[in-house]
């Protein structure tokens, strides 16, 4: 069974920063894309950021310039650095990976709450 483990959520004041991490320890398949998505109450899950194996990134419009995605291929870990957080960033954040066989795996989700 593939494990995708998230960490780093929590409560922060507006303007603050948080760093999320996601790892797929013990897995042996090749990982193509790694990503982060979020879902706020009453809303659909939306793209936050993705990064390809070669480092090409893509961001949702609402986080461009504030969030940065990165990955460490050797550690099979990826990160989301979130700066200048806003109350509207409050959501459950899910990490995601896509294998070279185009199979997706998801983390369990971590709550990020930004207070005004």
Short mmCIF file of N, CA and C in Angstrom, two decimals:
data_model
loop_
_atom_site.label_atom_id
_atom_site.label_comp_id
_atom_site.label_asym_id
_atom_site.label_seq_id
_atom_site.Cartn_x
_atom_site.Cartn_y
_atom_site.Cartn_z
N UNK A 1 0.84 -1.19 0.00
CA UNK A 1 0.00 0.00 0.00
C UNK A 1 0.88 1.25 0.00
N UNK A 2 0.53 2.18 -0.85
CA UNK A 2 1.30 3.41 -0.97
C UNK A 2 0.89 4.37 0.13
N UNK A 3 1.89 4.91 0.82
CA UNK A 3 1.62 5.93 1.83
C UNK A 3 2.05 7.29 1.32
N UNK A 4 1.18 8.26 1.45
CA UNK A 4 1.51 9.65 1.14
C UNK A 4 1.22 10.44 2.40
N UNK A 5 2.26 10.97 3.02
CA UNK A 5 2.15 11.53 4.36
C UNK A 5 2.38 13.03 4.33
N UNK A 6 1.40 13.76 4.82
CA UNK A 6 1.50 15.23 4.87
C UNK A 6 1.84 15.69 6.27
N UNK A 7 2.44 16.88 6.33
CA UNK A 7 2.70 17.51 7.62
C UNK A 7 2.79 19.01 7.43
N UNK A 8 2.61 19.75 8.53
CA UNK A 8 2.90 21.17 8.51
C UNK A 8 1.72 22.11 8.57
N UNK A 9 0.52 21.63 8.61
CA UNK A 9 -0.61 22.55 8.70
C UNK A 9 -0.71 23.19 10.07
N UNK A 10 -1.67 24.09 10.21
CA UNK A 10 -1.87 24.72 11.51
C UNK A 10 -2.59 26.04 11.40
N UNK A 11 -2.51 26.81 12.48
CA UNK A 11 -3.18 28.11 12.59
C UNK A 11 -2.13 29.21 12.52
N UNK A 12 -2.40 30.20 11.69
CA UNK A 12 -1.46 31.31 11.54
C UNK A 12 -2.26 32.60 11.32
N UNK A 13 -1.68 33.71 11.72
CA UNK A 13 -2.33 34.99 11.49
C UNK A 13 -2.13 35.44 10.05
N UNK A 14 -3.03 36.27 9.59
CA UNK A 14 -2.90 36.83 8.24
C UNK A 14 -1.56 37.53 8.10
N UNK A 15 -0.93 37.31 6.95
CA UNK A 15 0.40 37.86 6.70
C UNK A 15 1.52 36.94 7.09
N UNK A 16 1.20 35.87 7.79
CA UNK A 16 2.21 34.93 8.25
C UNK A 16 2.56 33.89 7.19
N UNK A 17 3.37 32.93 7.61
CA UNK A 17 3.87 31.90 6.70
C UNK A 17 3.70 30.52 7.32
N UNK A 18 3.56 29.54 6.45
CA UNK A 18 3.56 28.13 6.84
C UNK A 18 4.26 27.35 5.74
N UNK A 19 4.82 26.20 6.13
CA UNK A 19 5.43 25.32 5.15
C UNK A 19 4.83 23.93 5.30
N UNK A 20 4.27 23.44 4.22
CA UNK A 20 3.72 22.09 4.21
C UNK A 20 4.73 21.15 3.56
N UNK A 21 4.72 19.91 4.01
CA UNK A 21 5.58 18.90 3.42
C UNK A 21 4.77 17.65 3.12
N UNK A 22 5.18 16.93 2.12
CA UNK A 22 4.51 15.68 1.74
C UNK A 22 5.58 14.69 1.31
N UNK A 23 5.42 13.46 1.72
CA UNK A 23 6.41 12.45 1.39
C UNK A 23 5.74 11.14 1.00
N UNK A 24 6.43 10.40 0.17
CA UNK A 24 5.96 9.07 -0.23
C UNK A 24 7.06 8.07 0.13
N UNK A 25 7.25 7.82 1.41
CA UNK A 25 8.36 6.97 1.85
C UNK A 25 8.14 5.51 1.49
N UNK A 26 9.22 4.85 1.16
CA UNK A 26 9.13 3.42 0.94
C UNK A 26 8.60 3.01 -0.41
N UNK A 27 8.13 3.96 -1.21
CA UNK A 27 7.60 3.60 -2.52
C UNK A 27 8.74 3.45 -3.51
N UNK A 28 8.53 2.63 -4.52
CA UNK A 28 9.59 2.36 -5.47
C UNK A 28 9.28 2.83 -6.88
N UNK A 29 8.04 3.27 -7.12
CA UNK A 29 7.69 3.71 -8.46
C UNK A 29 8.30 5.08 -8.73
N UNK A 30 8.40 5.44 -10.00
CA UNK A 30 8.87 6.77 -10.37
C UNK A 30 7.73 7.77 -10.25
N UNK A 31 8.03 8.93 -9.73
CA UNK A 31 7.03 9.98 -9.57
C UNK A 31 7.24 11.03 -10.65
N UNK A 32 6.19 11.30 -11.39
CA UNK A 32 6.26 12.38 -12.38
C UNK A 32 5.91 13.71 -11.73
N UNK A 33 4.62 13.97 -11.60
CA UNK A 33 4.19 15.25 -11.05
C UNK A 33 3.89 15.15 -9.56
N UNK A 34 4.20 16.21 -8.86
CA UNK A 34 3.83 16.36 -7.46
C UNK A 34 3.01 17.63 -7.35
N UNK A 35 2.06 17.65 -6.44
CA UNK A 35 1.22 18.83 -6.38
C UNK A 35 0.54 19.04 -5.05
N UNK A 36 -0.09 20.21 -4.97
CA UNK A 36 -0.89 20.57 -3.82
C UNK A 36 -2.24 21.10 -4.31
N UNK A 37 -3.29 20.69 -3.64
CA UNK A 37 -4.64 21.15 -3.90
C UNK A 37 -5.26 21.54 -2.57
N UNK A 38 -6.35 22.30 -2.63
CA UNK A 38 -7.01 22.67 -1.39
C UNK A 38 -8.51 22.69 -1.59
N UNK A 39 -9.20 22.51 -0.46
CA UNK A 39 -10.66 22.54 -0.49
C UNK A 39 -11.15 23.28 0.74
N UNK A 40 -11.84 24.38 0.48
CA UNK A 40 -12.46 25.16 1.55
C UNK A 40 -13.89 24.67 1.74
N UNK A 41 -14.48 24.92 2.92
CA UNK A 41 -15.85 24.47 3.18
C UNK A 41 -16.82 25.01 2.13
N UNK A 42 -17.62 24.12 1.57
CA UNK A 42 -18.62 24.53 0.59
C UNK A 42 -18.07 24.82 -0.79
N UNK A 43 -16.80 24.57 -1.00
CA UNK A 43 -16.20 24.84 -2.31
C UNK A 43 -15.59 23.58 -2.89
N UNK A 44 -15.35 23.62 -4.19
CA UNK A 44 -14.71 22.50 -4.86
C UNK A 44 -13.20 22.52 -4.60
N UNK A 45 -12.60 21.34 -4.71
CA UNK A 45 -11.16 21.25 -4.58
C UNK A 45 -10.52 22.02 -5.74
N UNK A 46 -9.48 22.79 -5.44
CA UNK A 46 -8.84 23.59 -6.47
C UNK A 46 -7.33 23.40 -6.47
N UNK A 47 -6.76 23.65 -7.62
CA UNK A 47 -5.31 23.56 -7.77
C UNK A 47 -4.62 24.67 -6.97
N UNK A 48 -3.58 24.31 -6.25
CA UNK A 48 -2.71 25.29 -5.62
C UNK A 48 -1.41 25.39 -6.43
N UNK A 49 -0.72 24.26 -6.59
CA UNK A 49 0.54 24.27 -7.32
C UNK A 49 0.91 22.84 -7.72
N UNK A 50 1.62 22.74 -8.83
CA UNK A 50 2.19 21.47 -9.24
C UNK A 50 3.63 21.68 -9.69
N UNK A 51 4.39 20.59 -9.66
CA UNK A 51 5.78 20.64 -10.13
C UNK A 51 6.09 19.32 -10.82
N UNK A 52 6.70 19.40 -11.98
CA UNK A 52 7.03 18.21 -12.73
C UNK A 52 8.36 17.63 -12.25
N UNK A 53 8.69 16.45 -12.79
CA UNK A 53 9.95 15.80 -12.42
C UNK A 53 11.15 16.70 -12.71
N UNK A 54 11.05 17.49 -13.77
CA UNK A 54 12.17 18.34 -14.17
C UNK A 54 12.10 19.74 -13.56
N UNK A 55 11.09 20.00 -12.74
CA UNK A 55 11.05 21.25 -12.00
C UNK A 55 10.16 22.33 -12.57
N UNK A 56 9.42 22.03 -13.60
CA UNK A 56 8.48 23.03 -14.13
C UNK A 56 7.30 23.17 -13.18
N UNK A 57 6.98 24.41 -12.83
CA UNK A 57 5.92 24.67 -11.86
C UNK A 57 4.70 25.32 -12.50
N UNK A 58 3.58 25.12 -11.82
CA UNK A 58 2.33 25.74 -12.24
C UNK A 58 1.57 26.11 -10.98
N UNK A 59 1.00 27.32 -10.95
CA UNK A 59 0.31 27.80 -9.76
C UNK A 59 -1.11 28.25 -10.08
N UNK A 60 -1.99 28.08 -9.09
CA UNK A 60 -3.30 28.68 -9.19
C UNK A 60 -3.18 30.19 -9.12
N UNK A 61 -4.08 30.89 -9.79
CA UNK A 61 -3.97 32.34 -9.89
C UNK A 61 -3.99 33.00 -8.51
N UNK A 62 -4.74 32.45 -7.57
CA UNK A 62 -4.90 33.11 -6.29
C UNK A 62 -3.67 33.02 -5.40
N UNK A 63 -2.70 32.16 -5.76
CA UNK A 63 -1.52 32.00 -4.91
C UNK A 63 -0.23 32.44 -5.60
N UNK A 64 -0.30 32.81 -6.84
CA UNK A 64 0.91 33.21 -7.57
C UNK A 64 1.61 34.37 -6.86
N UNK A 65 2.92 34.24 -6.74
CA UNK A 65 3.70 35.28 -6.08
C UNK A 65 3.76 35.15 -4.57
N UNK A 66 2.93 34.27 -3.99
CA UNK A 66 2.93 34.10 -2.53
C UNK A 66 3.36 32.70 -2.11
N UNK A 67 3.02 31.71 -2.90
CA UNK A 67 3.34 30.31 -2.58
C UNK A 67 4.43 29.80 -3.51
N UNK A 68 5.24 28.89 -3.00
CA UNK A 68 6.30 28.27 -3.79
C UNK A 68 6.31 26.77 -3.55
N UNK A 69 6.25 26.02 -4.64
CA UNK A 69 6.34 24.57 -4.55
C UNK A 69 7.75 24.14 -4.90
N UNK A 70 8.24 23.12 -4.20
CA UNK A 70 9.57 22.59 -4.50
C UNK A 70 9.56 21.09 -4.22
N UNK A 71 10.57 20.41 -4.70
CA UNK A 71 10.62 18.97 -4.49
C UNK A 71 12.06 18.51 -4.31
N UNK A 72 12.20 17.42 -3.58
CA UNK A 72 13.48 16.77 -3.39
C UNK A 72 13.29 15.34 -3.90
N UNK A 73 13.75 15.08 -5.11
CA UNK A 73 13.49 13.77 -5.72
C UNK A 73 14.15 12.64 -4.94
N UNK A 74 15.33 12.89 -4.43
CA UNK A 74 16.05 11.84 -3.70
C UNK A 74 15.29 11.43 -2.44
N UNK A 75 14.63 12.38 -1.80
CA UNK A 75 13.88 12.09 -0.58
C UNK A 75 12.42 11.78 -0.87
N UNK A 76 12.03 11.87 -2.15
CA UNK A 76 10.62 11.62 -2.53
C UNK A 76 9.69 12.49 -1.68
N UNK A 77 10.08 13.73 -1.56
CA UNK A 77 9.36 14.68 -0.72
C UNK A 77 9.14 15.96 -1.51
N UNK A 78 8.00 16.60 -1.27
CA UNK A 78 7.76 17.89 -1.87
C UNK A 78 7.17 18.83 -0.84
N UNK A 79 7.29 20.13 -1.11
CA UNK A 79 6.99 21.15 -0.13
C UNK A 79 6.12 22.25 -0.73
N UNK A 80 5.42 22.93 0.14
CA UNK A 80 4.68 24.13 -0.26
C UNK A 80 4.99 25.21 0.76
N UNK A 81 5.76 26.20 0.34
CA UNK A 81 6.04 27.35 1.19
C UNK A 81 4.96 28.39 0.93
N UNK A 82 4.25 28.76 1.99
CA UNK A 82 3.14 29.69 1.86
C UNK A 82 3.47 30.95 2.63
N UNK A 83 3.58 32.06 1.92
CA UNK A 83 3.88 33.35 2.53
C UNK A 83 2.71 34.30 2.32
N UNK A 84 2.71 35.37 3.09
CA UNK A 84 1.65 36.39 2.97
C UNK A 84 0.27 35.75 2.98
N UNK A 85 0.04 34.89 3.93
CA UNK A 85 -1.22 34.15 3.98
C UNK A 85 -2.39 35.08 4.25
N UNK A 86 -3.52 34.72 3.64
CA UNK A 86 -4.75 35.48 3.77
C UNK A 86 -5.83 34.58 4.36
N UNK A 87 -6.85 35.17 4.99
CA UNK A 87 -7.94 34.35 5.52
C UNK A 87 -8.56 33.45 4.44
N UNK A 88 -8.60 33.92 3.21
CA UNK A 88 -9.20 33.11 2.14
C UNK A 88 -8.33 31.92 1.74
N UNK A 89 -7.14 31.81 2.29
CA UNK A 89 -6.32 30.61 2.08
C UNK A 89 -6.72 29.48 3.02
N UNK A 90 -7.61 29.77 3.95
CA UNK A 90 -8.06 28.74 4.88
C UNK A 90 -8.74 27.60 4.13
N UNK A 91 -8.25 26.39 4.36
CA UNK A 91 -8.76 25.22 3.65
C UNK A 91 -8.05 23.97 4.17
N UNK A 92 -8.54 22.83 3.73
CA UNK A 92 -7.78 21.59 3.90
C UNK A 92 -6.90 21.44 2.66
N UNK A 93 -5.63 21.26 2.89
CA UNK A 93 -4.65 21.14 1.81
C UNK A 93 -4.30 19.67 1.62
N UNK A 94 -4.35 19.24 0.36
CA UNK A 94 -4.06 17.86 0.02
C UNK A 94 -2.85 17.81 -0.91
N UNK A 95 -1.94 16.92 -0.63
CA UNK A 95 -0.85 16.72 -1.58
C UNK A 95 -1.21 15.55 -2.50
N UNK A 96 -0.57 15.53 -3.62
CA UNK A 96 -0.92 14.62 -4.71
C UNK A 96 0.34 14.25 -5.47
N UNK A 97 0.40 13.02 -5.91
CA UNK A 97 1.48 12.65 -6.82
C UNK A 97 0.92 11.83 -7.97
N UNK A 98 1.60 11.90 -9.08
CA UNK A 98 1.23 11.13 -10.26
C UNK A 98 2.44 10.31 -10.67
N UNK A 99 2.25 9.01 -10.76
CA UNK A 99 3.37 8.14 -11.09
C UNK A 99 3.62 8.12 -12.60
N UNK A 100 4.69 7.46 -13.00
CA UNK A 100 4.98 7.35 -14.44
C UNK A 100 3.99 6.44 -15.15
N UNK A 101 3.16 5.75 -14.38
CA UNK A 101 2.05 4.98 -14.96
C UNK A 101 0.76 5.76 -14.92
N UNK A 102 0.87 7.08 -14.59
CA UNK A 102 -0.29 7.98 -14.56
C UNK A 102 -1.31 7.59 -13.49
N UNK A 103 -0.84 7.00 -12.43
CA UNK A 103 -1.69 6.69 -11.29
C UNK A 103 -1.52 7.79 -10.27
N UNK A 104 -2.64 8.22 -9.70
CA UNK A 104 -2.61 9.30 -8.71
C UNK A 104 -2.75 8.75 -7.30
N UNK A 105 -2.02 9.38 -6.40
CA UNK A 105 -2.17 9.09 -4.98
C UNK A 105 -2.34 10.42 -4.25
N UNK A 106 -3.11 10.38 -3.16
CA UNK A 106 -3.41 11.59 -2.40
C UNK A 106 -3.01 11.42 -0.94
N UNK A 107 -2.60 12.54 -0.35
CA UNK A 107 -2.38 12.56 1.08
C UNK A 107 -3.71 12.65 1.81
N UNK A 108 -3.63 12.59 3.13
CA UNK A 108 -4.84 12.56 3.96
C UNK A 108 -5.43 13.95 4.18
N UNK A 109 -4.69 14.98 3.86
CA UNK A 109 -5.17 16.34 4.04
C UNK A 109 -4.67 16.94 5.35
N UNK A 110 -4.37 18.22 5.32
CA UNK A 110 -3.94 18.92 6.52
C UNK A 110 -4.64 20.28 6.55
N UNK A 111 -5.13 20.65 7.72
CA UNK A 111 -5.89 21.89 7.85
C UNK A 111 -4.95 23.07 7.97
N UNK A 112 -5.23 24.09 7.17
CA UNK A 112 -4.56 25.38 7.30
C UNK A 112 -5.63 26.42 7.60
N UNK A 113 -5.45 27.13 8.71
CA UNK A 113 -6.41 28.16 9.11
C UNK A 113 -5.66 29.47 9.27
N UNK A 114 -6.15 30.49 8.56
CA UNK A 114 -5.54 31.81 8.62
C UNK A 114 -6.53 32.76 9.28
N UNK A 115 -6.14 33.30 10.40
CA UNK A 115 -7.02 34.21 11.13
C UNK A 115 -6.77 35.65 10.71
N UNK A 116 -7.83 36.43 10.74
CA UNK A 116 -7.71 37.85 10.31
C UNK A 116 -7.33 38.74 11.47
#
